[in-house]
Short mmCIF file of C-alpha atoms and ligand atoms in Angstrom, two decimals:
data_model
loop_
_atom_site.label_atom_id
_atom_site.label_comp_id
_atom_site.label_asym_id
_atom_site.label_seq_id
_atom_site.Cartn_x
_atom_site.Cartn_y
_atom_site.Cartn_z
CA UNK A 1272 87.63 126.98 -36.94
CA UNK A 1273 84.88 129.46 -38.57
CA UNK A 1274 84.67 126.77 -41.42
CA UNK A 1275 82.84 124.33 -39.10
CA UNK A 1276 80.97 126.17 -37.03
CA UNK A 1277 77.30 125.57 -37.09
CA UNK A 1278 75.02 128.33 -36.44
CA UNK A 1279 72.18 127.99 -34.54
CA UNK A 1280 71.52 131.36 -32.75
CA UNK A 1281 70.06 132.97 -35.66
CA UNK A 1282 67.27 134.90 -33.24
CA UNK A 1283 70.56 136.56 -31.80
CA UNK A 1284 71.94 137.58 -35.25
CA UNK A 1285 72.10 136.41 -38.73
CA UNK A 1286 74.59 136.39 -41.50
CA UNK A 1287 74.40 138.70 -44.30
CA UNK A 1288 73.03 137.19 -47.32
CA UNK A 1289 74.99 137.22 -50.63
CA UNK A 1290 72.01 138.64 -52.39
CA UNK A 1291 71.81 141.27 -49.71
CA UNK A 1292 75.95 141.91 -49.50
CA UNK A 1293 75.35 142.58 -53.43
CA UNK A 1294 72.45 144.53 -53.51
CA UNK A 1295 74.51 146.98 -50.93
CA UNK A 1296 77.65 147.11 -52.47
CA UNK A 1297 76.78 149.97 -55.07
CA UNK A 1298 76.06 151.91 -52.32
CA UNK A 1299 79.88 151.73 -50.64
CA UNK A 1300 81.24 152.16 -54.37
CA UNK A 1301 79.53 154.21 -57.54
CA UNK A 1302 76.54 155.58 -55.83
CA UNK A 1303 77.84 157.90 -53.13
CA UNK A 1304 75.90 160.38 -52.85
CA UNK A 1305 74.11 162.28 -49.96
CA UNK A 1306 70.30 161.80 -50.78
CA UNK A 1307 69.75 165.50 -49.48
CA UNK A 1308 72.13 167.27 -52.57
CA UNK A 1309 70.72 168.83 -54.74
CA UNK A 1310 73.04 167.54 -57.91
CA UNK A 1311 73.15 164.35 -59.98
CA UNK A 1312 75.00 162.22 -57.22
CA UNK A 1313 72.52 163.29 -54.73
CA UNK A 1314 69.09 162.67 -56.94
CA UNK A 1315 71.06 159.16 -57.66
CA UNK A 1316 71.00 158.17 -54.15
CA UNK A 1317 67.36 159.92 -53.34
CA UNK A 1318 65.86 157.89 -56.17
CA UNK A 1319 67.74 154.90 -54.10
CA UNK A 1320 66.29 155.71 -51.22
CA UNK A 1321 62.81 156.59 -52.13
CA UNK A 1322 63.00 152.92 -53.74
CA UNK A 1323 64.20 151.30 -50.60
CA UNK A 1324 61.22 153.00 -48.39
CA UNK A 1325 58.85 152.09 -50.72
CA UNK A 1326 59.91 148.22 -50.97
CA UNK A 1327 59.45 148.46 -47.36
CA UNK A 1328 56.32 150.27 -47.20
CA UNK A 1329 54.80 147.78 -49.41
CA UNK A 1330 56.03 144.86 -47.87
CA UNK A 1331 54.80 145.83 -44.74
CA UNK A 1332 51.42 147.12 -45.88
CA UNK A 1333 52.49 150.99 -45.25
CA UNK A 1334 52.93 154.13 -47.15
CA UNK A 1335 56.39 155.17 -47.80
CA UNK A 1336 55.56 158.26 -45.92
CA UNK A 1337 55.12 156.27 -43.04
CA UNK A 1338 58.81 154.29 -42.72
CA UNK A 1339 61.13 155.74 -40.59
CA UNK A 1340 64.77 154.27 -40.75
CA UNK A 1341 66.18 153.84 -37.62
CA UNK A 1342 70.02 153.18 -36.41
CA UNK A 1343 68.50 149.68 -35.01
CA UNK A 1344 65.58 147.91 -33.96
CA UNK A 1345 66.50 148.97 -30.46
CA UNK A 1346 66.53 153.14 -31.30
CA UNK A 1347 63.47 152.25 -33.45
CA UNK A 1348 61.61 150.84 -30.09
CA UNK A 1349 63.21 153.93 -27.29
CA UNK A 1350 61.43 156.25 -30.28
CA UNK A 1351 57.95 154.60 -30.96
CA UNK A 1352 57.86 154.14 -26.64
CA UNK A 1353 59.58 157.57 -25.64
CA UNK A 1354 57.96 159.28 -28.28
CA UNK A 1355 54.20 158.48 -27.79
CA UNK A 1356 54.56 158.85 -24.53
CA UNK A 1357 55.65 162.26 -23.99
CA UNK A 1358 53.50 163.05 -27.16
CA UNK A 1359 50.75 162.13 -25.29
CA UNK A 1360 51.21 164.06 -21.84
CA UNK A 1361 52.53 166.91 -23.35
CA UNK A 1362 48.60 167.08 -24.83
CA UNK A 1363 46.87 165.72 -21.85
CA UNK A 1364 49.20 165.80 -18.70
CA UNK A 1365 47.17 162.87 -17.37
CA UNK A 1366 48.03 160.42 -20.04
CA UNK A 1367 50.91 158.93 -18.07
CA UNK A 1368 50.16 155.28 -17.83
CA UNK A 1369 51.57 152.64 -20.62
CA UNK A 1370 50.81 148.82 -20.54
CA UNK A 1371 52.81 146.27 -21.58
CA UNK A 1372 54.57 142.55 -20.77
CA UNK A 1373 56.65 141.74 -18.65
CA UNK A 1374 58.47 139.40 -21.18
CA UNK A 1375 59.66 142.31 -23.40
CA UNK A 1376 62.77 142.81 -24.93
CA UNK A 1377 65.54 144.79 -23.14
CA UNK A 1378 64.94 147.68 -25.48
CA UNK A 1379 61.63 148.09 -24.32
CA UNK A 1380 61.94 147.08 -21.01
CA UNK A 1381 64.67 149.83 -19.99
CA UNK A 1382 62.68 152.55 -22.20
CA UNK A 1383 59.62 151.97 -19.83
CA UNK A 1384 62.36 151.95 -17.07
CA UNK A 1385 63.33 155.80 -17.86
CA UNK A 1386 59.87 156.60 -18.04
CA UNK A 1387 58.84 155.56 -15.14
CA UNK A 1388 61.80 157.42 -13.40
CA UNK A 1389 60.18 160.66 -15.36
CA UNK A 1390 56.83 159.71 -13.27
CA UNK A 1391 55.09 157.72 -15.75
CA UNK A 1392 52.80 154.46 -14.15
CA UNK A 1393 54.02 151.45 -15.96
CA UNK A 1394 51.65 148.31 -15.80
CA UNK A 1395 53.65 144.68 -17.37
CA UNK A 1396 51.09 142.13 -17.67
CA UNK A 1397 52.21 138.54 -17.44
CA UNK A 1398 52.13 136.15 -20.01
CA UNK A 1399 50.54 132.79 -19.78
CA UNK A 1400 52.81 129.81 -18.86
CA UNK A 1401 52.33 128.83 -22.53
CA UNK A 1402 54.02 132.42 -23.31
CA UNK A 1403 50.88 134.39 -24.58
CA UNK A 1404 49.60 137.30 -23.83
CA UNK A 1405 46.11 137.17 -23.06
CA UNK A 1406 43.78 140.29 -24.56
CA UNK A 1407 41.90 139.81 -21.45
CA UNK A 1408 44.77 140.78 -19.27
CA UNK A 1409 46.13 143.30 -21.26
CA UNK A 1410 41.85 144.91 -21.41
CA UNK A 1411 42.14 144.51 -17.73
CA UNK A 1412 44.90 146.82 -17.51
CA UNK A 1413 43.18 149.60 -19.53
CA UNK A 1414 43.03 153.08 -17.48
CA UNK A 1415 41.56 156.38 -18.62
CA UNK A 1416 44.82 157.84 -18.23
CA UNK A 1417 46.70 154.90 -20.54
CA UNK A 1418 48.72 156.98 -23.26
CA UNK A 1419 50.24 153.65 -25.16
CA UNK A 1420 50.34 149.93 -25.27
CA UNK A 1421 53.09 148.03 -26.67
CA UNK A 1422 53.43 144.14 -26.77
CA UNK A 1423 56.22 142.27 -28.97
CA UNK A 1424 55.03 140.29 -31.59
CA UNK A 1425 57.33 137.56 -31.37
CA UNK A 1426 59.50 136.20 -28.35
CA UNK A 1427 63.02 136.36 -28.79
CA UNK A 1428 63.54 134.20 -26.32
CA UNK A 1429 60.99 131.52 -26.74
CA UNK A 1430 59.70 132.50 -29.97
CA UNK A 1431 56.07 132.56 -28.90
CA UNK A 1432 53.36 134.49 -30.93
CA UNK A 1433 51.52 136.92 -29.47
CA UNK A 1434 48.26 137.74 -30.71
CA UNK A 1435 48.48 141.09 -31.92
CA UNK A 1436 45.36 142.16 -34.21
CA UNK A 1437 43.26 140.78 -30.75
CA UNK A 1438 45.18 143.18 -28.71
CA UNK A 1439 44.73 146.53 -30.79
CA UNK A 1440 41.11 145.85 -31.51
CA UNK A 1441 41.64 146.68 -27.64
CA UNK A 1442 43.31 149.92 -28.02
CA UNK A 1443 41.48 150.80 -31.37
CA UNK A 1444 37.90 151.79 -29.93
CA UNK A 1445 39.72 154.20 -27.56
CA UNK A 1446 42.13 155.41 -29.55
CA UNK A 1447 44.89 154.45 -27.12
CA UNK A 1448 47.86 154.09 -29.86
CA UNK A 1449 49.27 150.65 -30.08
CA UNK A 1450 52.83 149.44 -30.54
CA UNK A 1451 54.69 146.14 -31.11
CA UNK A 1452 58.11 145.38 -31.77
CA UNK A 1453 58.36 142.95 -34.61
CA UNK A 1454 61.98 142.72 -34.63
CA UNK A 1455 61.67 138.80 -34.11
CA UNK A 1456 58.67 138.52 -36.04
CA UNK A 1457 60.10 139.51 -39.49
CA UNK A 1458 61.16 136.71 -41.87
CA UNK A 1459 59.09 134.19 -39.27
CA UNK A 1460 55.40 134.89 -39.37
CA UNK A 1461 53.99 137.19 -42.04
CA UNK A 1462 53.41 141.59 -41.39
CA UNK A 1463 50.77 143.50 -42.16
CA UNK A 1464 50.33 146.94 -40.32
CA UNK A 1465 46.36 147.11 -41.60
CA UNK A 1466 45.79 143.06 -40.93
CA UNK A 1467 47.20 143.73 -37.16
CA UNK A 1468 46.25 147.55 -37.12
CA UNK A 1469 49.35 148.78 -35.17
CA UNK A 1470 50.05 152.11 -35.09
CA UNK A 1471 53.81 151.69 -34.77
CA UNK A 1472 56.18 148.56 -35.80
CA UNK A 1473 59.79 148.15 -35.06
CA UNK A 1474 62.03 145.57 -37.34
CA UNK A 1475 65.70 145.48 -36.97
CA UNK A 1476 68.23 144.20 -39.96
CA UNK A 1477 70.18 142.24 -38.68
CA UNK A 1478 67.73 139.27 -38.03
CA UNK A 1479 67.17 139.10 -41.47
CA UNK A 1480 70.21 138.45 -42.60
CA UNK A 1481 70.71 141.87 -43.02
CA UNK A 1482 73.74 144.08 -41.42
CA UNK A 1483 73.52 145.07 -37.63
CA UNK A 1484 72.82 148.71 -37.49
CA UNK A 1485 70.00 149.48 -39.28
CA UNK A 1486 65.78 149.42 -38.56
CA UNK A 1487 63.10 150.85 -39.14
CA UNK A 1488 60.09 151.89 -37.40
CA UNK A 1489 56.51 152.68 -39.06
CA UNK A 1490 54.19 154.80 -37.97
CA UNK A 1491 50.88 154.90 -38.97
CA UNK A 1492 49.46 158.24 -40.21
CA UNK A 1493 48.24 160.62 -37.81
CA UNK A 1494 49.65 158.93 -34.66
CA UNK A 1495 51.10 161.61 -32.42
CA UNK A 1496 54.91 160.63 -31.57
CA UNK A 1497 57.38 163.19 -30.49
CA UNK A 1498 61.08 163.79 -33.35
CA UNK A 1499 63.50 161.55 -31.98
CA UNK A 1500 66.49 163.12 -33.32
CA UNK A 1501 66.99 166.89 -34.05
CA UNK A 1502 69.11 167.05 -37.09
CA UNK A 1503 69.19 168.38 -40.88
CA UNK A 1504 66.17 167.43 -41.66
CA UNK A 1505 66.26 163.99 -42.90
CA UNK A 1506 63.52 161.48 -42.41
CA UNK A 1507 61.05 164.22 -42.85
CA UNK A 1508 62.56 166.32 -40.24
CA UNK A 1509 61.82 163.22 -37.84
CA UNK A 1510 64.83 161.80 -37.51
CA UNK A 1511 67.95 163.80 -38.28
CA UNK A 1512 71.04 162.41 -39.42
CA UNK A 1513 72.34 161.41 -43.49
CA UNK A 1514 70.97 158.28 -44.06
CA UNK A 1515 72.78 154.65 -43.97
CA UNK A 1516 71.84 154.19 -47.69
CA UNK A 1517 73.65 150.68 -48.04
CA UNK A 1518 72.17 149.18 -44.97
CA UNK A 1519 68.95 150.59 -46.05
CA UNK A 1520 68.81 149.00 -49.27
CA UNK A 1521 70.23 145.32 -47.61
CA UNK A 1522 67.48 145.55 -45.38
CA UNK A 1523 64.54 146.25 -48.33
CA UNK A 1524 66.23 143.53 -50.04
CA UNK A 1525 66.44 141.25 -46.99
CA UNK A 1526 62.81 142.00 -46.24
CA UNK A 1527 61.62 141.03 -49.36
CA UNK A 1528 63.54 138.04 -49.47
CA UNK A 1529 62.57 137.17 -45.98
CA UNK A 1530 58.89 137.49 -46.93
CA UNK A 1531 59.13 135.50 -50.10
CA UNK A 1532 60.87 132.99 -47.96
CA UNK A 1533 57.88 132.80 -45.32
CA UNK A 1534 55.97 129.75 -47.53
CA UNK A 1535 59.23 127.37 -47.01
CA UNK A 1536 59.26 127.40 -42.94
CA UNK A 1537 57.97 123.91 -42.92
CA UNK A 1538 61.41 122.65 -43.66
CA UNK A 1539 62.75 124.84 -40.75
CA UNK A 1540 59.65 123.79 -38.71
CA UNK A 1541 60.72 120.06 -39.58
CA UNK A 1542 64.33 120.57 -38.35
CA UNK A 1543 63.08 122.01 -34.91
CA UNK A 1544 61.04 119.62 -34.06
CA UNK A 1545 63.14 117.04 -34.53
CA UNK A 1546 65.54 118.44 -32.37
CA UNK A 1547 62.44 118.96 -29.74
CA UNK A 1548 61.76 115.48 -30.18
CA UNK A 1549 65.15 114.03 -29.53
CA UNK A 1550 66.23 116.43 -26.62
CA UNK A 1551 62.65 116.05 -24.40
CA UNK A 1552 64.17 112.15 -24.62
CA UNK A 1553 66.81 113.41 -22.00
CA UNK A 1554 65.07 113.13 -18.44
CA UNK A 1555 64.31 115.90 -16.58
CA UNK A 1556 64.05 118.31 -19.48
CA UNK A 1557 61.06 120.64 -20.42
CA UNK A 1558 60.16 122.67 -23.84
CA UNK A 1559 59.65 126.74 -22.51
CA UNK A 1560 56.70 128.05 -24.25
CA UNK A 1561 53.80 126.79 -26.34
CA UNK A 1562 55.05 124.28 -29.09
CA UNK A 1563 52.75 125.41 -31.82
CA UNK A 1564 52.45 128.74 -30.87
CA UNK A 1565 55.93 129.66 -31.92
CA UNK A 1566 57.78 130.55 -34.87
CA UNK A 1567 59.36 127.76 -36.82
CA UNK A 1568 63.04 128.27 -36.20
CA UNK A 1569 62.94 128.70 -32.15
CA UNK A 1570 63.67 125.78 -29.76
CA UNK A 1571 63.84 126.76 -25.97
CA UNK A 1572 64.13 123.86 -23.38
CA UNK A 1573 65.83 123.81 -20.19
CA UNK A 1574 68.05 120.81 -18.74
CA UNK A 1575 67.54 120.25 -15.00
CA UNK A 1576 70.64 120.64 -13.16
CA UNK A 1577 72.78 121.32 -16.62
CA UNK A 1578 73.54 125.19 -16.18
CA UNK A 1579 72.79 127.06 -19.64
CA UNK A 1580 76.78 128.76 -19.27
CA UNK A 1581 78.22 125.05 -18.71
CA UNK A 1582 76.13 123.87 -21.84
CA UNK A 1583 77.13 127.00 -23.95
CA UNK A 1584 80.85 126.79 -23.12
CA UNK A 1585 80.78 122.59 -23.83
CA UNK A 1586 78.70 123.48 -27.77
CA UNK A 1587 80.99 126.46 -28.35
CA UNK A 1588 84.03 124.09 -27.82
CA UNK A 1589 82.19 121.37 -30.39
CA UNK A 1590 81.67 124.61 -33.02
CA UNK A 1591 78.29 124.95 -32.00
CA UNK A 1592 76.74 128.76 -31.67
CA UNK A 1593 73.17 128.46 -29.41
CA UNK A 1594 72.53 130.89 -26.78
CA UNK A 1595 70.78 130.72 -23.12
CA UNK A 1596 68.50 133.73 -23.78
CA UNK A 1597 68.87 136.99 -25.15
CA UNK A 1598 72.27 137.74 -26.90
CA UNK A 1599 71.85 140.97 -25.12
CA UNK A 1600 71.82 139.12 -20.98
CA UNK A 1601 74.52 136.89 -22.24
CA UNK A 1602 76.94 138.74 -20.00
CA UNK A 1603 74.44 138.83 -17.39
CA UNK A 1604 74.31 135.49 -15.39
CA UNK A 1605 70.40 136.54 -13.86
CA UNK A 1606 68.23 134.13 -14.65
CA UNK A 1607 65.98 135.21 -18.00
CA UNK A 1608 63.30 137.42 -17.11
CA UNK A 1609 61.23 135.89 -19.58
CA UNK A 1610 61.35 132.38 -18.64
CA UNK A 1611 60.62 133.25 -15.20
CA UNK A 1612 57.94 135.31 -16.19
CA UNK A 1613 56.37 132.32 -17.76
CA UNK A 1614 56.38 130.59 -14.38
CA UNK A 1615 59.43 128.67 -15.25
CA UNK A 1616 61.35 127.50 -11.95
CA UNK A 1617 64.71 129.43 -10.98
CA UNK A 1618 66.93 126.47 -11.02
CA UNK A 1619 65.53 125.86 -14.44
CA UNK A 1620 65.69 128.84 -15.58
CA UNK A 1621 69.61 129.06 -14.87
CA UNK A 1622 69.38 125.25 -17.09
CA UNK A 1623 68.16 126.79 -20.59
CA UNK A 1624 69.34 127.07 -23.83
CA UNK A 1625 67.84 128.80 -26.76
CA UNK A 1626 68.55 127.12 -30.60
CA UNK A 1627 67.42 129.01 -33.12
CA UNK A 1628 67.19 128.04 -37.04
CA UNK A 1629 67.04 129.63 -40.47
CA UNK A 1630 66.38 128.59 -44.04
CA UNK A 1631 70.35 127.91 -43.96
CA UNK A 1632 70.70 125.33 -41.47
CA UNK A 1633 70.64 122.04 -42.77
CA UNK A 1634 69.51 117.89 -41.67
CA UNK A 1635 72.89 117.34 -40.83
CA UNK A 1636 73.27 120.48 -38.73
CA UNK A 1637 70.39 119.41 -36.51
CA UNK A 1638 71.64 115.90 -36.03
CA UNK A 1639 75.30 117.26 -34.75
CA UNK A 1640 73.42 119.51 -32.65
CA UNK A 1641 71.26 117.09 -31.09
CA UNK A 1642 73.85 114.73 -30.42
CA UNK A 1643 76.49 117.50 -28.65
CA UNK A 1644 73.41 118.79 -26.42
CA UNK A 1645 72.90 115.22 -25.06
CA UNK A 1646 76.72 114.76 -24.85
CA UNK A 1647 76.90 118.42 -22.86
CA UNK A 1648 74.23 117.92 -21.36
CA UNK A 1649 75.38 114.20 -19.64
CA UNK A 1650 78.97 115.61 -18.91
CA UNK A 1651 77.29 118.27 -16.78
CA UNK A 1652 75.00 116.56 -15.18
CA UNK A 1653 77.51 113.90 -13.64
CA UNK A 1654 79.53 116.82 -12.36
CA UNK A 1655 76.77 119.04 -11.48
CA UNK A 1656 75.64 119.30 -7.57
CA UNK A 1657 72.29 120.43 -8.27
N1 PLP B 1404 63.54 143.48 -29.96
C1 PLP B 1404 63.72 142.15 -30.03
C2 PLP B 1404 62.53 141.24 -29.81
C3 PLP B 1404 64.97 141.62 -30.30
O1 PLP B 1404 65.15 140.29 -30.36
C4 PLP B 1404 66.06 142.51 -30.51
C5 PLP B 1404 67.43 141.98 -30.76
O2 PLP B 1404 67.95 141.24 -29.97
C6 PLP B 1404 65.83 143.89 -30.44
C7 PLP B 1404 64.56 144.32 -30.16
C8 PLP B 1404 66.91 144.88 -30.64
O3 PLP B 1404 67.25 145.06 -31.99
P1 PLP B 1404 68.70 145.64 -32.35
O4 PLP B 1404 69.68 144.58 -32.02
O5 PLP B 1404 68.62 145.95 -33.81
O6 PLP B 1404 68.90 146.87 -31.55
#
């Protein structure tokens, strides 16, 4: 069955690259070693390491010094939002208010969640019904007492940019620290922590065809962010724990394939908008989110009274992978939190499916897909008593 599957769901996960699979195998085999030894086998895998943070650094416009490595995107986003936060009360107790969207990720969501359970003031500003946030919203949000704001840089959902260098030059003048998790962002839209002036950036692996279980988060010199893990040590005393030297090195591979990758989205772009094109043919079907103001690989669109599960279930038994939302609320039949925080109705809401595309999927791929949507899509409809 694998052998004809076609994957489209690549803002869920992606499959490790060959080039990355190789450039991590050393790692399981020859080089063994436990960075922190002080013997050959352990200045073997420091030099690897040191190597891998500062690919990374460099990619992302950092200092070595300044990438963290993180067990995922997700630990990567509880730290830079947990961390700042009690960083900042534990200096001033009346820094207890954070800003951010309500269209976040899950990760960052539930992190303001415990928070706020800990007495912090959470404000989530809405995005427009185009899926942006507006700098005028988030500046209207501002309190004297604001310790952090943090807005995602790209959707995961409906792949909609945000625009981030607008928002910190915000935060900037009053040195409110600024966060955004780029997890979606990497390998679809070029990074640069000076050209957006974050403070902190999450990026997770495995959406770069990468392995699942490994991020990072950067943090720019001199921002005050509580040790996330106590350990031995490792990440300069920041994060304990021996470091996942394979995954590290796929992911500074992956990133810098990712980013020399960046110049050929036009064919991806191409792909997805043919599929937009041939779908928004089907009556009673809307695009969710701003068409050019998302990343090239992301179609969201939502099929009145064709229920996103129904659709799923009729692709997956053509050997189609899509998704109705986050991979994360796929178990969770509540309608997406960020379509209806983008104003779009309930009912079609429940009606929405995400496909999502990468350098690998090909002409033919998009043709299949577009004709087993339409074919799900009129099955469900007939039967449907919406
Ligand atoms: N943030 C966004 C925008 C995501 O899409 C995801 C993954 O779904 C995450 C965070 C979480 O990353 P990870 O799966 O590495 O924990």
């Amino acid at each position: 069955l694998t052998n004809n599957i076609i994957f489209a769901d690549n803002a869920g996960t992606t499959r490790v690259s060959e080039q990355v699979l190789r450039s991590m195998l050393p790692f399981f085999g020859e080089v063994y070693g436990n960075p922190s030894s002080l013997h050959p086998k352990g200045f073997e895998a420091s030099a690897a390491l040191d190597a891998a943070r500062a690919k990374i650094a460099q990619l992302l416009g950092a200092t070595p010094r300044e990438i963290f490595f993180t067990g995922s995107g997700t630990e990567a986003i509880n730290w830079a939002i947990k961390g700042t936060a009690y960083a900042a009360r534990k200096s001033d107790p009346e820094k207890n208010h954070i800003i951010s969207t309500e269209f976040e990720h899950h990760a960052t969501i539930n992190s303001l969640k415990a928070l706020e359970r800990d007495g912090f003031e959470i404000t989530l500003v809405k995005p427009s019904a185009d899926g942006i946030i507006s700098p005028e919203r988030v500046a209207a949000a501002l309190r004297p007492t604001t310790a952090l704001v943090s807005v995602m840089a790209v959707n995961n959902e409906i792949g909609t940019i945000q625009p981030i260098s607008e928002l910190s030059a915000i935060t900037r003048p009053r040195k409110i620290p600024f966060f955004t998790d780029a997890v979606q962002a990497a390998g679809n839209i070029p990074i640069n922590v000076n050209d957006w002036d974050v403070d902190m950036l999450a990026i997770s692996g495995h959406k770069i065809h990468a392995p699942k279980g490994i991020g990072v988060l950067y943090i720019r010199r001199g921002t005050k962010v509580r040790n996330f893990i106590d350990g031995g040590g490792q990440e300069s005393g920041r994060r304990g724990g021996t470091e996942n030297l394979p995954y590290i090195a796929g992911l500074a591979t992956a990133l810098e394939i990712a980013t020399a990758k960046l110049c050929d989205l036009d064919r991806v772009r191409t792909l997805r908008e043919r599929i937009i094109d041939e779908l928004l043919r089907l009556p009673n079907t809307r695009l969710n989110g701003s068409r050019s103001g998302r990343v090239a690989g992301n179609a969201n669109l939502s099929f009145y009274g064709a229920e996103g599960e129904s659709l799923l279930l009729d692709l997956a038994a053509a050997g189609i992978c899509v998704s109705t939302g986050s991979a994360c609320a796929a178990q969770d039949l509540a309608a997406s939190h960020v379509l209806l925080s983008i104003g779009v109705p309930v009912e079609w809401a429940h009606c929405s499916l995400r496909i999502s595309l990468t350098h690998e999927n090909t002409e033919e791929e998009a043709d299949k897909i577009i004709a087993a949507v339409t074919k799900a899509v009129n099955r469900i409809r007939a039967i449907s008593t919406l």
